[in-house]
Coordinates of N, CA and C in Angstrom, one line a residue:
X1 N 143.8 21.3 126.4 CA 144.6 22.2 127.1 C 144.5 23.6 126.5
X2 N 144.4 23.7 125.8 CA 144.4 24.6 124.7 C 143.1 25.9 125.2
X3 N 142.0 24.7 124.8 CA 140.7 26.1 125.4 C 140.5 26.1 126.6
X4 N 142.1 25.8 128.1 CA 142.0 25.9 129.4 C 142.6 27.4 129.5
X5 N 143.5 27.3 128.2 CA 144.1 28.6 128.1 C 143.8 29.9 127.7
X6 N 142.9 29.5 126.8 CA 142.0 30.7 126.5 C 141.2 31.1 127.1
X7 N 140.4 30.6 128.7 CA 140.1 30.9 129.8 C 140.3 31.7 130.5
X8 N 141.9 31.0 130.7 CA 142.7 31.6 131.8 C 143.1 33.3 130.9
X9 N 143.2 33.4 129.9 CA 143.8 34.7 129.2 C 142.3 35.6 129.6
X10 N 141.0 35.1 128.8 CA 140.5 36.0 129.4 C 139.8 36.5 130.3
X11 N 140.0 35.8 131.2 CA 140.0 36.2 133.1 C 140.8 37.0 133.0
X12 N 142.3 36.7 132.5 CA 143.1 37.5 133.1 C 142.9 38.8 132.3
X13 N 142.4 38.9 131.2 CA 142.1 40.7 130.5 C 141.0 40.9 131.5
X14 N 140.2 39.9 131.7 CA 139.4 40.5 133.4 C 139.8 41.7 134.4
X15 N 140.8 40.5 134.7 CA 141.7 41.0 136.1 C 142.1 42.2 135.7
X16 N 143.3 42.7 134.5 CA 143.5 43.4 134.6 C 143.4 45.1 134.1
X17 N 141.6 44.7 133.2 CA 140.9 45.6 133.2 C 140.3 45.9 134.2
X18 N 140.2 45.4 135.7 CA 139.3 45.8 136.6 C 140.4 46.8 137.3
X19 N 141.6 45.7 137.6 CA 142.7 46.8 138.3 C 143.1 48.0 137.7
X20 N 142.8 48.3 136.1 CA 143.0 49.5 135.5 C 141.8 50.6 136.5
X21 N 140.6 50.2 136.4 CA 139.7 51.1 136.6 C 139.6 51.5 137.8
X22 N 140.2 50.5 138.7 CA 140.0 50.2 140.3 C 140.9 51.6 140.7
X23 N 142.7 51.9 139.9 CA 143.1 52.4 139.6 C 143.2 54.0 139.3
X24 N 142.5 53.9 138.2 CA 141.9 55.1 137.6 C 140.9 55.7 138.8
X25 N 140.1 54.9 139.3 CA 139.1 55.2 140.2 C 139.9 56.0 141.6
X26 N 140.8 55.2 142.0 CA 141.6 55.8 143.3 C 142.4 57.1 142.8
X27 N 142.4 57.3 141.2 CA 143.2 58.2 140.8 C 142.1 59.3 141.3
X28 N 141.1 59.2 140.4 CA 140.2 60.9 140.1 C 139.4 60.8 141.9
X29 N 139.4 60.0 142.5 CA 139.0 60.6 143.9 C 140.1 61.2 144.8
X30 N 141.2 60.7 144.4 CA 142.0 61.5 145.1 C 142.4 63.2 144.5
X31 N 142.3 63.3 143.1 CA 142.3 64.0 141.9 C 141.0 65.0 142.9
X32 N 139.7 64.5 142.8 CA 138.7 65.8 143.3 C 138.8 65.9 145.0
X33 N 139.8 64.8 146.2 CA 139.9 65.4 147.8 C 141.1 66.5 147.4
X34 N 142.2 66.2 146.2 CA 143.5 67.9 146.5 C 142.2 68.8 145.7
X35 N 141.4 68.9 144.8 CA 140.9 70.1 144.5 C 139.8 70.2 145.4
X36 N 139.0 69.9 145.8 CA 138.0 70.7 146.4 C 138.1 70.3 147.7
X37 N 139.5 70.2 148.5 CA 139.0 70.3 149.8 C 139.2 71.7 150.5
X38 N 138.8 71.7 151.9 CA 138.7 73.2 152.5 C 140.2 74.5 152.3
X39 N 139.8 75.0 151.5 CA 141.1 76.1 151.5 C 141.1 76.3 153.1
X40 N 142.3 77.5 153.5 CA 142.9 78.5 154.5 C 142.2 79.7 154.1
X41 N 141.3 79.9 155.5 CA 140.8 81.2 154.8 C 141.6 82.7 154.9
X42 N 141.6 83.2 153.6 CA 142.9 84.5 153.2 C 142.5 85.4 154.4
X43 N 141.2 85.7 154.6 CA 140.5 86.9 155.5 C 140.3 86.8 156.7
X44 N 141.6 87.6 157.4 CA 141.7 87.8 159.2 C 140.3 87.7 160.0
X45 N 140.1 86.8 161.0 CA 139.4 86.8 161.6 C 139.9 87.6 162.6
X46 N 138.9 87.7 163.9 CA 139.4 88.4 165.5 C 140.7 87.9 165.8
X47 N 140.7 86.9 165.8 CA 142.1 86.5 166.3 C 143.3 86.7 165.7
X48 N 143.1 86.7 164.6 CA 144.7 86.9 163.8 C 145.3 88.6 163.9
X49 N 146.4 88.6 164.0 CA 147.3 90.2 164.0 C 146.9 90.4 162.7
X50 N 146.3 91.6 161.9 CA 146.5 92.2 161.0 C 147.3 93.2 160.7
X51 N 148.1 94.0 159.9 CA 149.1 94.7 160.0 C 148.3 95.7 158.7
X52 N 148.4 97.0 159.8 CA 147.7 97.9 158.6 C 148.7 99.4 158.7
X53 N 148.0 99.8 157.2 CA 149.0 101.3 157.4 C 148.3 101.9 158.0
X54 N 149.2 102.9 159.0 CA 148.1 103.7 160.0 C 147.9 105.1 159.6
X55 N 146.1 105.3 159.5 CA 145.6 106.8 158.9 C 144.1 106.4 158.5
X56 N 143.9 107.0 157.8 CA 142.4 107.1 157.7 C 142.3 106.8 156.3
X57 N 141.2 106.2 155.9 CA 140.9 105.6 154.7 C 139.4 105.5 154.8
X58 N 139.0 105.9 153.2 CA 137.4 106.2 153.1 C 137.1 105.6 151.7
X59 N 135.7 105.3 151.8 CA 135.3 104.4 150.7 C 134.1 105.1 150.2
X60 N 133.6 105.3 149.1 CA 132.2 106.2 148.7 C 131.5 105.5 148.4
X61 N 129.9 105.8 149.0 CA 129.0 104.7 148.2 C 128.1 106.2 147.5
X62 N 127.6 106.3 146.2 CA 126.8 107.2 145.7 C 125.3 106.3 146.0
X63 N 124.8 107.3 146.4 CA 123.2 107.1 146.6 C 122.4 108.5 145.7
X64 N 121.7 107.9 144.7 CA 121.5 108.9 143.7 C 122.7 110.1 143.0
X65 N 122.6 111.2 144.0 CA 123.5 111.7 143.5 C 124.1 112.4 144.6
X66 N 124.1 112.0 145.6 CA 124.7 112.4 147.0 C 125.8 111.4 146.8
X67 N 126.8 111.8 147.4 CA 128.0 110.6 148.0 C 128.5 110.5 149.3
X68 N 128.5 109.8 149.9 CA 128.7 109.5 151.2 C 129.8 108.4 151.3
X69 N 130.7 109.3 152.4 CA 132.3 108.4 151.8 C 131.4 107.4 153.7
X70 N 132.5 106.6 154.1 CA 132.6 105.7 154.9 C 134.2 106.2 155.3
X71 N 134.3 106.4 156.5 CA 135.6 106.3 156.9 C 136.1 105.6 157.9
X72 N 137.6 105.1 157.7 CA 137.8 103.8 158.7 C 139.1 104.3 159.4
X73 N 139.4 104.3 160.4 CA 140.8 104.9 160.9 C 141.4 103.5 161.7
X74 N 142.5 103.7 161.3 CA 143.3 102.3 161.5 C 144.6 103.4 162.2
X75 N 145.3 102.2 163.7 CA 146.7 102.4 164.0 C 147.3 101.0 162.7
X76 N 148.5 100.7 163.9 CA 149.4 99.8 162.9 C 148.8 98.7 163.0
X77 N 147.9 98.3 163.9 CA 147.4 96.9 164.3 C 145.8 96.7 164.9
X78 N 145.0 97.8 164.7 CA 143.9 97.8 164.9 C 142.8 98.7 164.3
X79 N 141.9 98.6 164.3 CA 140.5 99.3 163.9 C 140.2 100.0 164.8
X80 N 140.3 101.5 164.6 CA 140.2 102.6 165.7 C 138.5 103.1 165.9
X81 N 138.0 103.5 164.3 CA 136.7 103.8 164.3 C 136.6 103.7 163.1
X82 N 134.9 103.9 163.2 CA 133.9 104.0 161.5 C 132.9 104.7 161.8
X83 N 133.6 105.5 160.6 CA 132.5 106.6 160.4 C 131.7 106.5 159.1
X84 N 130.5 107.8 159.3 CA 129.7 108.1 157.9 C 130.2 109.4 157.9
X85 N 131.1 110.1 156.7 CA 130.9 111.7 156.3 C 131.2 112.4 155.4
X86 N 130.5 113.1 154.9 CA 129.8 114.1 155.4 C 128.1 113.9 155.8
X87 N 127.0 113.9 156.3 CA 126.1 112.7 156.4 C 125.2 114.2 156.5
X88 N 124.7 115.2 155.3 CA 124.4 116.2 155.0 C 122.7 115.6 155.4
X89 N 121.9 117.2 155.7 CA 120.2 116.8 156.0 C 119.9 116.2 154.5
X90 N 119.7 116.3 153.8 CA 119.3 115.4 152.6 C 119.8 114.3 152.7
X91 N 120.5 113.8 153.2 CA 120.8 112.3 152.9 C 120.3 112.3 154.2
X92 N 120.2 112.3 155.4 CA 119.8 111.6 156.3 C 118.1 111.6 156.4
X93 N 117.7 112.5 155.2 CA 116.1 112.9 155.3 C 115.6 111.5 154.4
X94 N 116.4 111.5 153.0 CA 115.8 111.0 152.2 C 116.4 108.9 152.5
X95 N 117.6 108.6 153.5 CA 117.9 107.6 153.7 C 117.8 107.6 155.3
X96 N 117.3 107.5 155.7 CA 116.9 107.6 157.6 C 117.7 106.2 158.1
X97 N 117.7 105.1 157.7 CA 118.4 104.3 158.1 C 120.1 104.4 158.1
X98 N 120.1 104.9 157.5 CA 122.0 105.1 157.4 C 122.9 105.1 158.8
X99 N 122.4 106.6 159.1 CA 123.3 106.9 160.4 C 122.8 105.6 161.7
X100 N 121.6 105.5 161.8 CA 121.5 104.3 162.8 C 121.9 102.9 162.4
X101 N 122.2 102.4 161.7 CA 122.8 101.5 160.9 C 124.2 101.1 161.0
X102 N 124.8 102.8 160.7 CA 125.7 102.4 160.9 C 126.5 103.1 162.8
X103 N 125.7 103.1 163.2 CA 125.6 103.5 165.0 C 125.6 102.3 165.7
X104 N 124.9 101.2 164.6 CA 125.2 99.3 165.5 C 126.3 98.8 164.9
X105 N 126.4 99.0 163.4 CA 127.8 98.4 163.3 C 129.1 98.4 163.5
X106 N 129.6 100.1 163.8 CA 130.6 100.1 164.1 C 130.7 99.6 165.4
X107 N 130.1 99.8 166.5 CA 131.1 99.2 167.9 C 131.1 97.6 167.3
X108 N 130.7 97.0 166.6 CA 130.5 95.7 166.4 C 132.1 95.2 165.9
X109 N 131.9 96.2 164.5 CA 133.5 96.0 163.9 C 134.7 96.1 164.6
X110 N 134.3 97.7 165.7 CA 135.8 98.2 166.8 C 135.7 96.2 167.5
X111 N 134.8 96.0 167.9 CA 134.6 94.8 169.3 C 135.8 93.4 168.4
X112 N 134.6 93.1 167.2 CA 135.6 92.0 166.4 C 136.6 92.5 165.5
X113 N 137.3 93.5 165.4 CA 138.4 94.2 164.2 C 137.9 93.2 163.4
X114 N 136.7 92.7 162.6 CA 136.7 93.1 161.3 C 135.0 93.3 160.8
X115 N 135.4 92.5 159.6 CA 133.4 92.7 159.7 C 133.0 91.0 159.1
X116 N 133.2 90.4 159.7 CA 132.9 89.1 159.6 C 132.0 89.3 161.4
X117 N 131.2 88.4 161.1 CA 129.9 87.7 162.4 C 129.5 88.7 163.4
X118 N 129.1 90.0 161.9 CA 128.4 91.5 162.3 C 126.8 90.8 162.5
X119 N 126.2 91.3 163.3 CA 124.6 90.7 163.4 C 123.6 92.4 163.1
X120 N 123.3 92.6 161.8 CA 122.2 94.0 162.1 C 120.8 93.1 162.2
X121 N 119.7 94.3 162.7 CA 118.2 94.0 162.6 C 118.0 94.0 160.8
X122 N 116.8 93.0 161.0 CA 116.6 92.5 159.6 C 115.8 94.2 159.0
X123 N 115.3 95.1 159.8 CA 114.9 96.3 158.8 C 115.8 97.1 157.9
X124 N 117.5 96.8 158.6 CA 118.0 97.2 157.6 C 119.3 96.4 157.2
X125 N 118.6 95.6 156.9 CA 119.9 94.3 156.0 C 120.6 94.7 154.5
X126 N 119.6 95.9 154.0 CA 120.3 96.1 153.3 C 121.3 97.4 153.0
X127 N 121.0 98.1 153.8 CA 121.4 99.3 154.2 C 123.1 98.8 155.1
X128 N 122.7 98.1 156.2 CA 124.1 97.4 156.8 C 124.9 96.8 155.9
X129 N 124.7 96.0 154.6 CA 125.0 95.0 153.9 C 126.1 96.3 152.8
X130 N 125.5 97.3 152.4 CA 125.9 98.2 151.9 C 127.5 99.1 152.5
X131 N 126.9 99.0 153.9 CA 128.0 99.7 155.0 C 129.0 98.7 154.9
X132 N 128.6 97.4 155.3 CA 129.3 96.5 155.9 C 130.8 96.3 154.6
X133 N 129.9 96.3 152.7 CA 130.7 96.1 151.8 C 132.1 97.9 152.0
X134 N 131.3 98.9 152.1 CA 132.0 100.1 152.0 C 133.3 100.1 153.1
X135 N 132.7 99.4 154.4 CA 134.2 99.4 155.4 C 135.1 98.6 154.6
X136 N 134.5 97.0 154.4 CA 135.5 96.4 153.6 C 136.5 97.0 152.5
X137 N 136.1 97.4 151.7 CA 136.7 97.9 150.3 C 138.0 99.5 151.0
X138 N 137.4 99.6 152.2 CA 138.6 101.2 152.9 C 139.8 100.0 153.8
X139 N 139.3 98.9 154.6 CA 140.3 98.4 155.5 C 141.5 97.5 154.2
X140 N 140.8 97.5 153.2 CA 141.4 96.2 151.7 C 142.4 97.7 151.4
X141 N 142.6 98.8 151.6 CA 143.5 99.8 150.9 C 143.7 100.2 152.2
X142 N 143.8 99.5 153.5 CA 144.8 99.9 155.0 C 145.3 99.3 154.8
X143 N 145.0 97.7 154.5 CA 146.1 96.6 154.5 C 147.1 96.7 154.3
X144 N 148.9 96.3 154.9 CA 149.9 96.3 154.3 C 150.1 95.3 153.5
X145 N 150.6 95.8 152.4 CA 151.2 94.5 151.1 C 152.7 94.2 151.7
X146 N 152.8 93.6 151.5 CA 154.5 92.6 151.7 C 155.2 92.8 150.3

């Protein structure tokens, strides 16, 4: 009887190291679905009301030693226009893509109020990409804080 029992004990440190881990296991997969599943994205799409201060706000990008602000005019609830200025003959001699660049993206931004699922031509991806960061960083200082 004796070594039926010593069996039965350790099956049962079996059993109940498998339900520890079985356990532990249901712990850390549920542990990485709360951390890595899909956030709320913070950044207004078309659809969402944004609430902005209304006036003009500009953002500078230096190119060499020229600086060319980006300006963005906001009412209380919308994206009015974007501009390039002062957009002097030296900058438009020695960067020729600028002004046309940014001549496709602004109706793009007025169409979707923001600059998410802007499409430019790939000759100037990086020139847009440049524009596209400079509107961002002026509409981020329209935004109302709470």
């Amino acid at each position: 009887m004796s070594s039926k029992t010593k069996i039965v004990v350790l099956r049962m440190k079996e059993i109940i190291y498998t339900a520890i881990f079985v356990g532990l296991g249901i712990l850390l997969i549920t542990l990485f679905l709360v951390m890595f599943r899909p956030k709320k994205d913070t950044v207004p799409t078309s659809g969402d009301a944004v609430a902005y201060v209304p006036g003009v706000y500009s953002s500078a990008i230096t190119l060499n030693s020229q600086d060319i602000n980006v300006e963005v005019t906001v009412d209380s609830k919308k994206i009015t226009s974007v501009t390039l200025v002062p957009l002097s003959e030296a900058v438009t001699t020695m960067y020729p893509l600028m002004q046309p660049a940014m001549d496709n993206l602004s109706p793009q931004i007025l169409k979707n109020q923001s600059t998410k699922n802007i499409s430019y031509p790939s000759e100037s991806r990086y020139t847009s990409s440049v524009l596209i960061k400079a509107v961002d960083q002026a509409l981020t200082k329209a935004q109302k804080t709470d």
